[in-house]
Tab-separated table of C-alpha atoms (C1' of nucleotides) in Angstrom:
chain	number	residue	atom	x	y	z
A	1	MET	CA	-12.717	12.171	13.988
A	2	GLN	CA	-10.304	14.306	12.579
A	3	GLU	CA	-7.910	13.610	15.771
A	4	MET	CA	-8.771	10.172	15.333
A	5	SER	CA	-7.669	10.286	11.969
A	6	ARG	CA	-4.186	11.830	12.195
A	7	ARG	CA	-3.525	9.872	15.220
A	8	SER	CA	-3.908	6.783	13.627
A	9	GLY	CA	-2.983	7.823	10.088
A	10	PHE	CA	-5.998	6.180	8.587
A	11	SER	CA	-8.260	8.674	6.443
A	12	GLU	CA	-11.601	9.747	7.825
A	13	ALA	CA	-13.423	7.145	4.800
A	14	THR	CA	-11.068	4.591	6.141
A	15	LEU	CA	-12.201	4.970	9.849
A	16	ARG	CA	-15.508	5.170	8.750
A	17	TYR	CA	-15.472	1.990	6.109
A	18	TYR	CA	-13.599	0.118	9.067
A	19	GLU	CA	-16.463	0.682	11.547
A	20	ARG	CA	-19.162	-0.277	9.208
A	21	ILE	CA	-17.485	-3.724	7.880
A	22	GLY	CA	-17.459	-4.308	11.929
A	23	LEU	CA	-13.553	-3.779	12.492
A	24	LEU	CA	-14.286	-1.268	14.930
A	25	GLY	CA	-16.839	-2.295	17.217
A	26	PRO	CA	-19.715	-0.064	18.592
A	27	VAL	CA	-18.760	3.357	18.153
A	28	ASP	CA	-20.700	5.758	20.425
A	29	ARG	CA	-22.923	9.136	18.896
A	30	ASP	CA	-23.304	12.414	19.876
A	31	PRO	CA	-27.204	12.162	20.667
A	32	GLY	CA	-27.780	15.201	19.176
A	33	SER	CA	-25.331	15.597	16.232
A	34	GLY	CA	-24.534	12.060	15.458
A	35	HIS	CA	-20.907	12.493	15.526
A	36	ARG	CA	-18.763	9.671	16.539
A	37	GLN	CA	-17.474	9.962	20.148
A	38	PHE	CA	-14.431	7.273	20.505
A	39	GLY	CA	-14.146	5.964	23.570
A	40	ALA	CA	-10.588	4.900	25.361
A	41	ALA	CA	-10.850	1.252	24.352
A	42	THR	CA	-12.179	2.108	20.503
A	43	VAL	CA	-8.369	4.437	20.563
A	44	ASP	CA	-7.050	1.663	21.494
A	45	ARG	CA	-8.115	-0.567	18.873
A	46	VAL	CA	-7.394	1.640	16.214
A	47	ASP	CA	-3.453	1.912	17.689
A	48	ALA	CA	-3.323	-1.854	17.263
A	49	LEU	CA	-4.991	-2.129	13.355
A	50	ALA	CA	-2.654	0.573	12.246
A	51	CYS	CA	0.222	-1.068	13.422
A	52	LEU	CA	-1.338	-4.378	11.513
A	53	ARG	CA	-2.225	-2.574	8.693
A	54	SER	CA	1.387	-1.055	8.451
A	55	SER	CA	2.738	-4.498	8.812
A	56	GLY	CA	1.235	-5.515	5.663
A	57	MET	CA	-1.854	-6.940	7.254
A	58	GLY	CA	-5.248	-6.853	5.304
A	59	VAL	CA	-8.668	-6.582	6.027
A	60	GLU	CA	-9.358	-10.187	6.608
A	61	GLY	CA	-6.155	-10.219	8.853
A	62	MET	CA	-7.468	-7.704	10.673
A	63	ARG	CA	-11.023	-8.939	11.548
A	64	ARG	CA	-9.238	-12.314	12.590
A	65	TYR	CA	-7.270	-10.190	14.950
A	66	VAL	CA	-10.611	-8.606	16.086
A	67	ALA	CA	-12.164	-12.251	16.478
A	68	LEU	CA	-9.255	-13.194	19.445
A	69	LEU	CA	-9.571	-9.779	21.302
A	70	GLY	CA	-13.128	-11.248	21.669
A	71	GLN	CA	-11.591	-14.484	23.292
A	72	GLY	CA	-9.869	-12.694	25.308
A	73	ASP	CA	-7.112	-14.370	27.745
A	74	GLU	CA	-7.978	-17.775	26.039
A	75	ALA	CA	-6.556	-16.518	22.832
A	76	ALA	CA	-3.408	-15.057	24.285
A	77	THR	CA	-1.109	-17.492	22.436
A	78	GLU	CA	-2.608	-16.697	19.133
A	79	LEU	CA	-1.954	-13.086	20.061
A	80	ARG	CA	1.471	-13.704	20.624
A	81	GLU	CA	1.906	-15.324	17.688
A	82	LEU	CA	0.075	-12.670	15.598
A	83	PHE	CA	1.628	-9.724	16.896
A	84	GLU	CA	5.072	-11.308	16.782
A	85	GLY	CA	4.399	-12.688	13.075
A	86	GLN	CA	3.830	-9.064	12.200
A	87	SER	CA	6.557	-7.719	14.153
A	88	GLU	CA	8.925	-9.964	11.829
A	89	HIS	CA	7.211	-8.892	9.216
A	90	LEU	CA	7.452	-5.527	9.689
A	91	ALA	CA	11.122	-5.547	10.586
A	92	ALA	CA	12.119	-7.326	7.540
A	93	GLU	CA	10.102	-4.307	5.399
A	94	VAL	CA	12.035	-1.572	6.829
A	95	GLU	CA	15.104	-3.100	6.433
A	96	ARG	CA	14.167	-3.394	2.639
A	97	LEU	CA	12.675	0.100	2.590
A	98	ARG	CA	15.974	1.392	4.647
A	99	VAL	CA	17.930	0.019	1.304
A	100	ARG	CA	15.459	1.706	-1.347
A	101	HIS	CA	16.211	4.939	0.990
A	102	GLU	CA	19.467	4.876	0.524
A	103	TYR	CA	19.062	4.245	-3.198
A	104	LEU	CA	16.975	7.431	-3.691
A	105	THR	CA	19.368	9.388	-2.043
A	106	LEU	CA	22.233	8.702	-4.206
A	107	LYS	CA	20.082	8.982	-7.215
A	108	ALA	CA	19.382	12.470	-5.901
A	109	ARG	CA	23.136	13.099	-5.852
A	110	LEU	CA	23.607	11.405	-9.231
A	111	TRP	CA	21.328	13.988	-10.497
A	112	GLN	CA	22.612	16.847	-8.591
A	113	ALA	CA	26.778	16.175	-9.849
A	114	ARG	CA	24.810	15.858	-13.612
A	115	GLU	CA	23.071	18.976	-12.882
A	116	HIS	CA	26.270	20.999	-12.275
A	117	GLY	CA	28.892	18.922	-14.328
A	118	ASP	CA	30.614	17.101	-11.977
A	119	PRO	CA	31.780	13.902	-13.284
A	120	ASP	CA	33.586	13.224	-10.172
A	121	THR	CA	30.824	12.446	-7.980
A	122	GLU	CA	28.589	11.554	-10.993
A	123	ALA	CA	31.062	8.079	-11.514
A	124	ALA	CA	31.088	7.561	-7.445
A	125	SER	CA	27.914	7.838	-7.290
A	126	ILE	CA	27.086	5.181	-9.971
A	127	LEU	CA	29.583	3.211	-7.906
A	128	ARG	CA	27.564	3.377	-4.485
A	129	LEU	CA	24.011	2.946	-6.402
A	130	LYS	CA	25.823	-0.865	-7.514
A	131	GLU	CA	26.618	-1.586	-3.991
A	132	VAL	CA	23.134	-0.820	-2.652
A	133	LEU	CA	21.655	-2.537	-5.561
A	134	ARG	CA	23.895	-6.066	-4.417
A	135	ARG	CA	21.515	-5.561	-1.601
A	136	PHE	CA	18.109	-5.607	-2.881
B	1	MET	CA	10.118	-12.175	-15.774
B	2	GLN	CA	10.337	-14.213	-12.294
B	3	GLU	CA	13.635	-12.955	-11.723
B	4	MET	CA	12.860	-9.738	-12.615
B	5	SER	CA	9.682	-9.984	-10.462
B	6	ARG	CA	12.292	-11.434	-7.404
B	7	ARG	CA	14.423	-8.247	-7.706
B	8	SER	CA	12.059	-5.454	-7.902
B	9	GLY	CA	9.303	-6.905	-5.607
B	10	PHE	CA	6.667	-6.309	-8.049
B	11	SER	CA	4.617	-9.420	-9.185
B	12	GLU	CA	4.497	-10.454	-12.627
B	13	ALA	CA	1.117	-9.219	-13.216
B	14	THR	CA	2.752	-5.904	-11.911
B	15	LEU	CA	5.566	-5.998	-14.484
B	16	ARG	CA	2.995	-6.841	-17.503
B	17	TYR	CA	0.194	-3.665	-15.911
B	18	TYR	CA	3.371	-1.667	-16.178
B	19	GLU	CA	4.413	-2.270	-19.552
B	20	ARG	CA	1.161	-2.408	-20.841
B	21	ILE	CA	0.776	1.551	-19.683
B	22	GLY	CA	3.629	2.332	-21.100
B	23	LEU	CA	5.733	3.079	-17.644
B	24	LEU	CA	8.880	0.144	-18.943
B	25	GLY	CA	9.046	1.613	-22.254
B	26	PRO	CA	9.571	-1.086	-25.029
B	27	VAL	CA	10.235	-4.399	-24.166
B	28	ASP	CA	11.965	-6.673	-26.329
B	29	ARG	CA	10.956	-10.374	-26.717
B	30	ASP	CA	12.202	-13.748	-27.522
B	31	PRO	CA	10.958	-14.376	-31.532
B	32	GLY	CA	10.117	-18.109	-30.719
B	33	SER	CA	8.159	-17.674	-27.668
B	34	GLY	CA	7.035	-14.045	-26.997
B	35	HIS	CA	8.500	-13.977	-23.516
B	36	ARG	CA	9.901	-11.067	-22.193
B	37	GLN	CA	13.704	-10.031	-22.589
B	38	PHE	CA	14.702	-7.334	-20.090
B	39	GLY	CA	17.274	-5.817	-21.413
B	40	ALA	CA	19.648	-3.598	-18.991
B	41	ALA	CA	18.228	0.179	-19.742
B	42	THR	CA	14.891	-1.546	-18.524
B	43	VAL	CA	15.945	-3.629	-15.728
B	44	ASP	CA	17.666	-0.015	-14.320
B	45	ARG	CA	14.637	1.461	-14.981
B	46	VAL	CA	12.611	-0.971	-12.763
B	47	ASP	CA	15.091	-0.738	-10.408
B	48	ALA	CA	14.103	3.173	-9.665
B	49	LEU	CA	10.478	2.874	-10.311
B	50	ALA	CA	10.556	-0.030	-7.364
B	51	CYS	CA	11.993	2.554	-5.024
B	52	LEU	CA	9.559	5.220	-6.523
B	53	ARG	CA	6.738	3.050	-5.595
B	54	SER	CA	8.008	2.027	-2.286
B	55	SER	CA	8.517	5.902	-1.004
B	56	GLY	CA	4.624	6.160	-1.881
B	57	MET	CA	5.241	7.356	-5.391
B	58	GLY	CA	2.034	6.343	-7.835
B	59	VAL	CA	1.452	5.533	-11.187
B	60	GLU	CA	1.031	9.142	-12.529
B	61	GLY	CA	4.097	9.758	-10.176
B	62	MET	CA	5.880	7.390	-11.899
B	63	ARG	CA	4.470	8.475	-15.250
B	64	ARG	CA	6.301	12.210	-14.595
B	65	TYR	CA	9.436	10.337	-13.770
B	66	VAL	CA	9.643	8.596	-17.150
B	67	ALA	CA	8.498	11.873	-19.229
B	68	LEU	CA	11.401	13.515	-17.317
B	69	LEU	CA	13.759	10.335	-18.162
B	70	GLY	CA	13.303	11.122	-21.463
B	71	GLN	CA	14.508	14.493	-21.433
B	72	GLY	CA	17.794	13.744	-20.164
B	73	ASP	CA	20.165	15.843	-18.837
B	74	GLU	CA	17.715	18.976	-19.466
B	75	ALA	CA	15.800	17.692	-16.478
B	76	ALA	CA	17.895	16.811	-14.357
B	77	THR	CA	17.107	19.610	-11.447
B	78	GLU	CA	13.843	18.262	-12.031
B	79	LEU	CA	14.856	14.692	-11.199
B	80	ARG	CA	17.429	15.539	-8.613
B	81	GLU	CA	14.300	17.408	-7.063
B	82	LEU	CA	12.227	14.589	-7.653
B	83	PHE	CA	14.670	12.210	-5.676
B	84	GLU	CA	15.131	14.108	-3.202
B	85	GLY	CA	11.406	14.569	-2.614
B	86	GLN	CA	11.168	10.774	-2.392
B	87	SER	CA	13.830	10.242	-0.294
B	88	GLU	CA	12.515	12.493	2.268
B	89	HIS	CA	9.138	11.194	1.991
B	90	LEU	CA	10.626	7.251	2.725
B	91	ALA	CA	12.839	8.496	5.634
B	92	ALA	CA	9.841	9.510	7.093
B	93	GLU	CA	8.050	6.819	6.981
B	94	VAL	CA	10.658	4.810	7.645
B	95	GLU	CA	10.503	6.518	11.059
B	96	ARG	CA	6.720	5.910	11.549
B	97	LEU	CA	7.226	2.260	10.622
B	98	ARG	CA	10.394	1.973	13.534
B	99	VAL	CA	8.001	2.856	15.839
B	100	ARG	CA	5.223	0.720	14.932
B	101	HIS	CA	7.278	-1.649	15.033
B	102	GLU	CA	8.156	-1.198	18.721
B	103	TYR	CA	4.418	-1.135	19.093
B	104	LEU	CA	4.008	-4.513	17.531
B	105	THR	CA	6.898	-6.428	19.808
B	106	LEU	CA	5.786	-4.625	22.926
B	107	LYS	CA	2.024	-6.207	21.952
B	108	ALA	CA	3.744	-9.306	21.287
B	109	ARG	CA	5.480	-9.258	25.129
B	110	LEU	CA	2.405	-8.457	26.678
B	111	TRP	CA	0.302	-11.403	25.058
B	112	GLN	CA	3.046	-13.302	26.250
B	113	ALA	CA	2.849	-12.042	29.614
B	114	ARG	CA	-0.555	-13.198	29.819
B	115	GLU	CA	-0.044	-16.220	28.617
B	116	HIS	CA	2.358	-17.164	31.060
B	117	GLY	CA	0.482	-15.723	34.034
B	118	ASP	CA	3.366	-12.780	34.610
B	119	PRO	CA	1.960	-9.455	35.634
B	120	ASP	CA	5.021	-8.074	36.089
B	121	THR	CA	5.476	-7.977	32.619
B	122	GLU	CA	2.567	-7.294	31.655
B	123	ALA	CA	2.312	-4.057	33.721
B	124	ALA	CA	6.009	-3.157	32.340
B	125	SER	CA	4.579	-3.436	28.720
B	126	ILE	CA	1.838	-1.575	29.038
B	127	LEU	CA	3.802	0.979	30.720
B	128	ARG	CA	6.122	0.918	27.650
B	129	LEU	CA	3.210	0.870	25.245
B	130	LYS	CA	2.392	4.332	26.645
B	131	GLU	CA	5.768	6.097	25.998
B	132	VAL	CA	5.730	4.590	22.398
B	133	LEU	CA	2.566	5.907	21.950
B	134	ARG	CA	3.161	9.487	22.642
B	135	ARG	CA	5.602	8.937	19.309
B	136	PHE	CA	2.798	8.150	17.093
C	1	DT	C1'	-25.647	34.628	8.643
C	2	DT	C1'	-21.334	32.155	8.072
C	3	DG	C1'	-18.020	28.928	9.050
C	4	DC	C1'	-16.667	24.725	10.609
C	5	DT	C1'	-16.497	19.507	11.377
C	6	DC	C1'	-19.202	16.011	10.784
C	7	DC	C1'	-22.850	12.855	9.067
C	8	DT	C1'	-25.022	9.314	4.790
C	9	DC	C1'	-25.270	7.085	0.769
C	10	DA	C1'	-24.384	5.574	-3.895
C	11	DC	C1'	-20.812	5.793	-7.217
C	12	DG	C1'	-16.292	6.358	-8.672
C	13	DT	C1'	-11.052	4.607	-8.426
C	14	DC	C1'	-6.654	2.934	-8.207
C	15	DA	C1'	-3.589	-0.787	-8.870
C	16	DC	C1'	-3.447	-4.366	-9.684
C	17	DG	C1'	-5.257	-10.092	-8.897
C	18	DT	C1'	-7.225	-14.231	-11.043
C	19	DG	C1'	-8.921	-17.629	-14.018
C	20	DA	C1'	-9.141	-19.641	-18.473
C	21	DG	C1'	-7.224	-21.531	-22.199
C	22	DG	C1'	-2.269	-21.811	-24.813
C	23	DT	C1'	2.306	-21.882	-26.451
C	24	DG	C1'	7.787	-22.887	-26.363
C	25	DG	C1'	11.542	-25.518	-25.140
C	26	DC	C1'	14.037	-29.123	-21.676
D	1	DT	C1'	4.751	-37.061	-22.714
D	2	DT	C1'	5.215	-34.292	-19.120
D	3	DG	C1'	6.475	-30.216	-16.024
D	4	DC	C1'	7.720	-25.590	-16.501
D	5	DT	C1'	7.789	-21.215	-17.340
D	6	DC	C1'	5.799	-18.068	-19.825
D	7	DC	C1'	1.829	-15.672	-22.695
D	8	DT	C1'	-2.523	-12.479	-23.797
D	9	DC	C1'	-7.150	-11.227	-22.705
D	10	DA	C1'	-11.666	-10.369	-20.063
D	11	DC	C1'	-13.330	-9.979	-15.547
D	12	DG	C1'	-12.889	-9.228	-10.697
D	13	DT	C1'	-11.369	-7.360	-6.381
D	14	DC	C1'	-9.095	-5.273	-2.702
D	15	DA	C1'	-9.540	-1.073	0.244
D	16	DC	C1'	-10.627	2.849	0.058
D	17	DG	C1'	-11.819	7.858	-2.341
D	18	DT	C1'	-15.222	11.136	-4.317
D	19	DG	C1'	-19.175	13.926	-4.657
D	20	DA	C1'	-23.716	15.266	-3.564
D	21	DG	C1'	-26.660	16.703	-0.236
D	22	DG	C1'	-27.432	17.522	4.386
D	23	DT	C1'	-26.696	18.742	9.705
D	24	DG	C1'	-25.726	20.660	14.539
D	25	DG	C1'	-23.378	24.152	17.536
D	26	DC	C1'	-20.054	28.705	17.536
DNA sequence: TTGCTCCTCACGTCACGTGAGGTGGC
DNA sequence: TTGCTCCTCACGTCACGTGAGGTGGC
């Protein structure tokens, strides 16, 4: 369980929740302890779900993905489109986050300049911040 | 309002919520209509909040940021540390998302191969997927 | 015996979203 | 008059988080 959580980035609570609402399909249990035994197919599915979730897909979308999976190769076109769409979505998100990362770095530099009383670096940081803000 | 929402990426509902809980400080109003008039200082603050939110900071963290802002240069060290921390956090997140983006792209290619009955591309995609999964 | 990891179940929480009903200015 | 954008307020929602109380195997 712990390992699955680390691998996927989902919390243990989230994985239990996903199983409960049917996103994971049937999950085997250890007969003695009742602990979950995630099979290879479930691991693969959770990998995909983790990427889809990261790309902004919600629970309903993931339900749709699971439903398409159940149709196998018949749904190949829809599955391709689904992954293409989320891939583009995530690419755009990554780009936005890169800009915001630059902003945060510059803000750190700005406050460092103020911390040490360095007006030149401060002014330069402010200028570069304005550049970055244009890309918002 | 609309413009502020687009610029920041926050929904209008979120901006109203943030104002209500005190994150935005005092916001001017048009005397006739009661519509919000975001001043330059508020715009700057919302820019910063948007980047901090994107880097995973929650409402409590943003409250802390606003409190530090109120202390001005006295809190320069804490503000530098705050931005440095969130910057690193976001950098790591961007890296994780880049890997996941690659995964989604490969999955799209995989289903495209199945769609067109192209077993070579399918096999190649599966191999590259295994590579990507090692970087999870 | 003592940790450690896992379990279920009920309820709580965070960060907003939504809908009703209404207003000011082109 | 008709859109359009904004407003408030109350309630709803989504996606989990948490805590209580408990279990199996080193």
